XYZ file of C-alpha atoms in Angstrom:
308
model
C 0.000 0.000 0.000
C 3.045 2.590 1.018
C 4.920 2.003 -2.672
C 1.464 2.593 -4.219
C 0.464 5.437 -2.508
C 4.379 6.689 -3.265
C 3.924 6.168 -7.237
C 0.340 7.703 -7.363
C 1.579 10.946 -5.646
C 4.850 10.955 -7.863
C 2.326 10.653 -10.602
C 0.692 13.294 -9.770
C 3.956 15.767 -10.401
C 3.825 15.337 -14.445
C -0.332 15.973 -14.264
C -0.186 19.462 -12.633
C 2.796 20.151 -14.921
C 1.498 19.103 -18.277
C -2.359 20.644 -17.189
C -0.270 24.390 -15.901
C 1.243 23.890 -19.070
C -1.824 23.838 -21.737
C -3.580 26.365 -19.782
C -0.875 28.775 -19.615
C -0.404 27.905 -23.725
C -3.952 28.193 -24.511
C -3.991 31.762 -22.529
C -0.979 32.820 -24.066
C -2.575 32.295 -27.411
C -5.360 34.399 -27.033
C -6.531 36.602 -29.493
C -5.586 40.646 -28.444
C -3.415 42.453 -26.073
C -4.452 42.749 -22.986
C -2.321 45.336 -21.974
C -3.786 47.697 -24.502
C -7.130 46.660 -23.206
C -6.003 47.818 -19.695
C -6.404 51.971 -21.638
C -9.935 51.013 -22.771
C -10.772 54.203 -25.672
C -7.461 55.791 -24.793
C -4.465 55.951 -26.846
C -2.094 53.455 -26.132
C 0.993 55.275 -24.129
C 3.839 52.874 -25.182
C 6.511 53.785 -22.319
C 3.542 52.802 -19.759
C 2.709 49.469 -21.494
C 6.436 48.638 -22.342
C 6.623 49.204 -18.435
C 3.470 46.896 -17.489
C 4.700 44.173 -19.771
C 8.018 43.967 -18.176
C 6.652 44.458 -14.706
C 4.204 41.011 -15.301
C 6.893 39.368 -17.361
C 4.780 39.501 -20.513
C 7.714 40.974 -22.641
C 9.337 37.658 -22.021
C 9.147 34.794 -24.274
C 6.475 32.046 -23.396
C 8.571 29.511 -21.636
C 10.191 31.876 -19.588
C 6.942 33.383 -18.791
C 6.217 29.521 -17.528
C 8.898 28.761 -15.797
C 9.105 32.049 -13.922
C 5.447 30.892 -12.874
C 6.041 27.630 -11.638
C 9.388 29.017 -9.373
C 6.551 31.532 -7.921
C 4.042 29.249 -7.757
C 6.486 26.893 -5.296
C 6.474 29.409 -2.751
C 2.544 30.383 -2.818
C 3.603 33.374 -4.990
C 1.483 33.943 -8.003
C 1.851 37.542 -8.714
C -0.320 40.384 -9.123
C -3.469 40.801 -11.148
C -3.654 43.916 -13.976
C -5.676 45.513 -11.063
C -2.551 45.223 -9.035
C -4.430 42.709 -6.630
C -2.274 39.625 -5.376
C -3.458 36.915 -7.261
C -3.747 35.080 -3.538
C -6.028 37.634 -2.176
C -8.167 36.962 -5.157
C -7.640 33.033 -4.979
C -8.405 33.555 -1.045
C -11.734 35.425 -1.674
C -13.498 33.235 -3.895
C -12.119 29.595 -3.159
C -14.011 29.515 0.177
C -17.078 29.826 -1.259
C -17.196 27.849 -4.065
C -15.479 24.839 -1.681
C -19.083 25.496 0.344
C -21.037 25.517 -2.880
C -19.210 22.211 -4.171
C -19.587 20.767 -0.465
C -23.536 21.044 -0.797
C -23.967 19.945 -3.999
C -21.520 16.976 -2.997
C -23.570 15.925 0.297
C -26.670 16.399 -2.189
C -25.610 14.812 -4.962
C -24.160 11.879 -2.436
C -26.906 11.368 -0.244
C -30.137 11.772 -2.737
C -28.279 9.792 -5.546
C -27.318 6.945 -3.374
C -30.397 6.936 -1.500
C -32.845 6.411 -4.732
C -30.606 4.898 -6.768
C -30.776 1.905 -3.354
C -34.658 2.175 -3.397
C -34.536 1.805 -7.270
C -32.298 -0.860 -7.276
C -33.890 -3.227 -4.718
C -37.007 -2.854 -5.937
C -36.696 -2.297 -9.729
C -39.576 -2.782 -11.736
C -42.043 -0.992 -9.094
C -43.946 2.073 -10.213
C -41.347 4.511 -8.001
C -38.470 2.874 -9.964
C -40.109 4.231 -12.950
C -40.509 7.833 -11.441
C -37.067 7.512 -10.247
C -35.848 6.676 -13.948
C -37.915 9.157 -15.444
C -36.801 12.450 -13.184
C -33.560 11.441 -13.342
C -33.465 10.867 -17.223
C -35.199 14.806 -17.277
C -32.347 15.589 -15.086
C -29.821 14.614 -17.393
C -31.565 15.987 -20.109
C -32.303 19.635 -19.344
C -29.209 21.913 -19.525
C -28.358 23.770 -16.001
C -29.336 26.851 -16.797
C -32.657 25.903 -17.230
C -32.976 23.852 -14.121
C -31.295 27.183 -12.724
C -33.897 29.499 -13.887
C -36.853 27.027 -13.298
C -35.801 26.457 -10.027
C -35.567 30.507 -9.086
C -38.425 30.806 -10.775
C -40.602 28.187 -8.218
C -38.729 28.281 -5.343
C -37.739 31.938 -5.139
C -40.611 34.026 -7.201
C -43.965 32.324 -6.800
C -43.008 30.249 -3.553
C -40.421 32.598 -1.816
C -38.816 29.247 -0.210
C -34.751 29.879 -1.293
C -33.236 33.318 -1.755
C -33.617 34.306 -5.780
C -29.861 35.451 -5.641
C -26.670 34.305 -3.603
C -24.804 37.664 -3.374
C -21.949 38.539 -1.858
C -21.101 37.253 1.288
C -23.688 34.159 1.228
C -25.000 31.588 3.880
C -26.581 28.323 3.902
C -30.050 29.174 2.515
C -28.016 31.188 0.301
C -26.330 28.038 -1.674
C -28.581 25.720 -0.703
C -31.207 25.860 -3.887
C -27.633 26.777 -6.434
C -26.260 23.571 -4.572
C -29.163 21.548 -5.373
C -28.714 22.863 -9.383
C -25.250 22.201 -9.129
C -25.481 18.662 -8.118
C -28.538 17.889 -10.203
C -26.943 16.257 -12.964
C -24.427 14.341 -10.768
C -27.069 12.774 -9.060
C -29.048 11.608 -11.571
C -26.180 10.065 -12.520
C -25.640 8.368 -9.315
C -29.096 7.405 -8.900
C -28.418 5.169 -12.682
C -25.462 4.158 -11.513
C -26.081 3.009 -8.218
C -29.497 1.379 -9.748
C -27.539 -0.339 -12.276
C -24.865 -1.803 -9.713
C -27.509 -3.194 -7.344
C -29.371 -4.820 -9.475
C -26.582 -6.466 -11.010
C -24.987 -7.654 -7.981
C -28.460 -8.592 -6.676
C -28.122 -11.969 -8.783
C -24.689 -12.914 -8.035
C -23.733 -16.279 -6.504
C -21.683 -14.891 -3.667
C -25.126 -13.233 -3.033
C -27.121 -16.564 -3.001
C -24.453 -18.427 -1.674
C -24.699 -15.781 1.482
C -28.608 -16.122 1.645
C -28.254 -20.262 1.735
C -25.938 -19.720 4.541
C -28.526 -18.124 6.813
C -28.143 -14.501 6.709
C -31.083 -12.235 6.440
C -31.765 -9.822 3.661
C -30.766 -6.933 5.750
C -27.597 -8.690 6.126
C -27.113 -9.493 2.485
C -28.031 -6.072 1.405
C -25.669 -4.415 3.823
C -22.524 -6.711 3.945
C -22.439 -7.716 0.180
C -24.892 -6.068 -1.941
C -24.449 -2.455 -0.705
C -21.014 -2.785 -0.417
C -19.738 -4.229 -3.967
C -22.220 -1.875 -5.846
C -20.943 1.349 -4.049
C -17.480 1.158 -5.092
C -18.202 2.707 -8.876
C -19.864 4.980 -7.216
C -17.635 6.388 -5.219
C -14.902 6.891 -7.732
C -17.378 8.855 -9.430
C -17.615 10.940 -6.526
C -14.348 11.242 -6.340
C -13.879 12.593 -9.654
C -17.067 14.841 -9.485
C -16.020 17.251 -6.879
C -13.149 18.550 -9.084
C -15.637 18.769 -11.833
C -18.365 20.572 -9.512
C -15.761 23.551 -8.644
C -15.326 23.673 -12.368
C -18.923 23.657 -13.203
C -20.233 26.141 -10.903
C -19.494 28.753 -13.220
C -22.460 28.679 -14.700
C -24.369 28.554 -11.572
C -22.303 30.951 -10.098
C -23.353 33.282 -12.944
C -26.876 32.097 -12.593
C -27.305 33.070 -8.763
C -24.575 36.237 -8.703
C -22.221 34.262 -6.858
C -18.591 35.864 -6.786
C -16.870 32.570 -6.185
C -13.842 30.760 -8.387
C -16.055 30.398 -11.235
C -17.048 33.981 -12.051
C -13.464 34.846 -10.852
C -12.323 32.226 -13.391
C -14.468 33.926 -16.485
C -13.224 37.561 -15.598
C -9.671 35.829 -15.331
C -10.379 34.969 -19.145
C -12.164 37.912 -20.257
C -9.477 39.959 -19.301
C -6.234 37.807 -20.274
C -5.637 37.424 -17.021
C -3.114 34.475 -17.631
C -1.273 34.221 -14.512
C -4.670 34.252 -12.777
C -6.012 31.749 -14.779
C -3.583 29.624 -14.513
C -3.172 29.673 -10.813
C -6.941 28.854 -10.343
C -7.110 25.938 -12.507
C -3.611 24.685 -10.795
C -5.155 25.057 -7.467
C -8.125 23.136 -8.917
C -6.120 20.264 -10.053
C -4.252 19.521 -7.200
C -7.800 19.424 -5.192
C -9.050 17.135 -8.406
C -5.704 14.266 -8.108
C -6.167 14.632 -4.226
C -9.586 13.657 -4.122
C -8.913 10.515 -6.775
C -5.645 9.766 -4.400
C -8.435 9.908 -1.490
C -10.722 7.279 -3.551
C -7.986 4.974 -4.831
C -7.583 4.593 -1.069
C -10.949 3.621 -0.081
C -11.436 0.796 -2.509
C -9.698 -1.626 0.410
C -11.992 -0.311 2.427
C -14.964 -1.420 0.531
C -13.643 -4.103 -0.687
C -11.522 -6.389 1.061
C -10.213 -7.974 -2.503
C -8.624 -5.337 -3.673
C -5.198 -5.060 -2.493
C -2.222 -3.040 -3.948
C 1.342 -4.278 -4.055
């Protein structure tokens, strides 16, 4: 287990460096100046943007521009933003609450998934396994900006359940109805998944082999059933919380949150690179992390697997 959990975190090393590294190229190859968007209708004084473009290191060719940003980057150091804000007081600002906004849609996603895709699964064929197929299939269907705006619609407008609108500084009720949009999808997903696992595993032999032996359903279910048919499911969970703080830009746009996503989009908008870049590094650590985290827990729930 220690030489495995050694290779997957050297393994790691060439995944932030070859993702830091297509960002940084794709942003580098963006259309326009950004420097000369910085004077807006203005003429363009050329002493003060030779002087900007040396200050941010953007007279410098691209892999030096890299390379300067990964020596920074080692010591927590990723510059200044065109607004002369330290890229970490930016980072600092928005991470927390997209972490909280990816945290309830995980625990949503996690707990309503799993829960109906069980009740699916061990009863499949009932008339609430067809509702259960049928919202989730809508789920997956309808984009998120339209669950988005249906959902502030109902909830916030005609019902006045959920705040319309997160804001700045938001709470709990704040996220909770753009954490149940951004873990909509996921969970339908889940709820298929999980459905599809349990039923399978329902007819195994190590399942009727258990049952001959004495043990009660609730014993079955729990011990061999629940237990097999989760693991799929939790390396999608693994993987899905990277994706979530990715994907909440639209909802963050949706509900006026100012969290890494609409920091992210601004970041672009404005050729931001260095900004960019350190948010979607940041991202990817959390994303290998979490998989780390998973690979982990399969020898938890399941005794079989075992890594030399």
């Amino acid at each position: 287990m220690g030489k495995y959990l050694l290779r997957r975190i050297l393994q790691m090393i060439p995944v932030v460096l070859g993702t830091t590294l297509l960002i940084y190229a794709l942003v580098f190859a963006l259309p326009g100046d950004p420097v000369k968007a910085m004077f807006g209708d203005k003429p363009v004084n050329e002493a003060v943007a030779a002087q900007i473009r040396a200050e941010y290191n953007l007279d410098k060719p691209f892999v030096v521009q890299y390379l300067l940003f990964l020596k920074n980057a080692l010591t927590l150091d990723f510059g200044k933003t065109f607004a002369g804000q330290e890229v970490i007081d930016v980072i600092g600002r928005a991470f927390p609450v997209t972490i909280k906004l990816a945290i309830m849609a995980f625990c949503f996603e996690a707990i309503f998934g799993v829960v109906f895709g069980i009740i699916s699964g061990l009863k499949k064929g009932k008339w609430y396994d067809s509702v259960i197929l049928v919202v989730s299939l809508l789920l997956i269907s309808v984009p998120t900006f339209v669950t988005g705006f249906v959902m502030q619609y109902f909830l916030g407008v005609e019902w006045r359940i959920l705040p319309v609108t997160a804001g700045a500084n938001p709470g709990f009720l704040d996220l909770l109805m753009p954490a149940m949009v951004l873990g909509s999808v996921s969970m339908a997903y889940i709820i298929r998944l999980s459905r599809t696992e349990i039923s399978s595993n329902k007819s195994e032999d190590y399942v009727r082999t258990a049952r001959a032996k004495g043990m009660t359903n609730g014993q079955v279910t729990l011990r061999h059933i629940l237990r097999n048919s989760l693991i799929p499911v939790v390396t999608y969970l693994g993987s899905d919380i990277g994706a979530l703080m990715g994907g909440a830009m639209i909802t963050e746009r949706i509900f006026n949150i100012q969290g890494v996503g609409n920091t992210l989009y601004q970041g672009i908008l404005r050729g931001e690179g260095t900004l960019v870049v350190s948010i979607v590094t940041i991202m990817v650590m959390i994303f290998v992390i979490c998989n780390l985290v998973v690979d982990m827990l399969y020898a938890v729930l399941d005794p079989r697997i075992r890594y030399a």
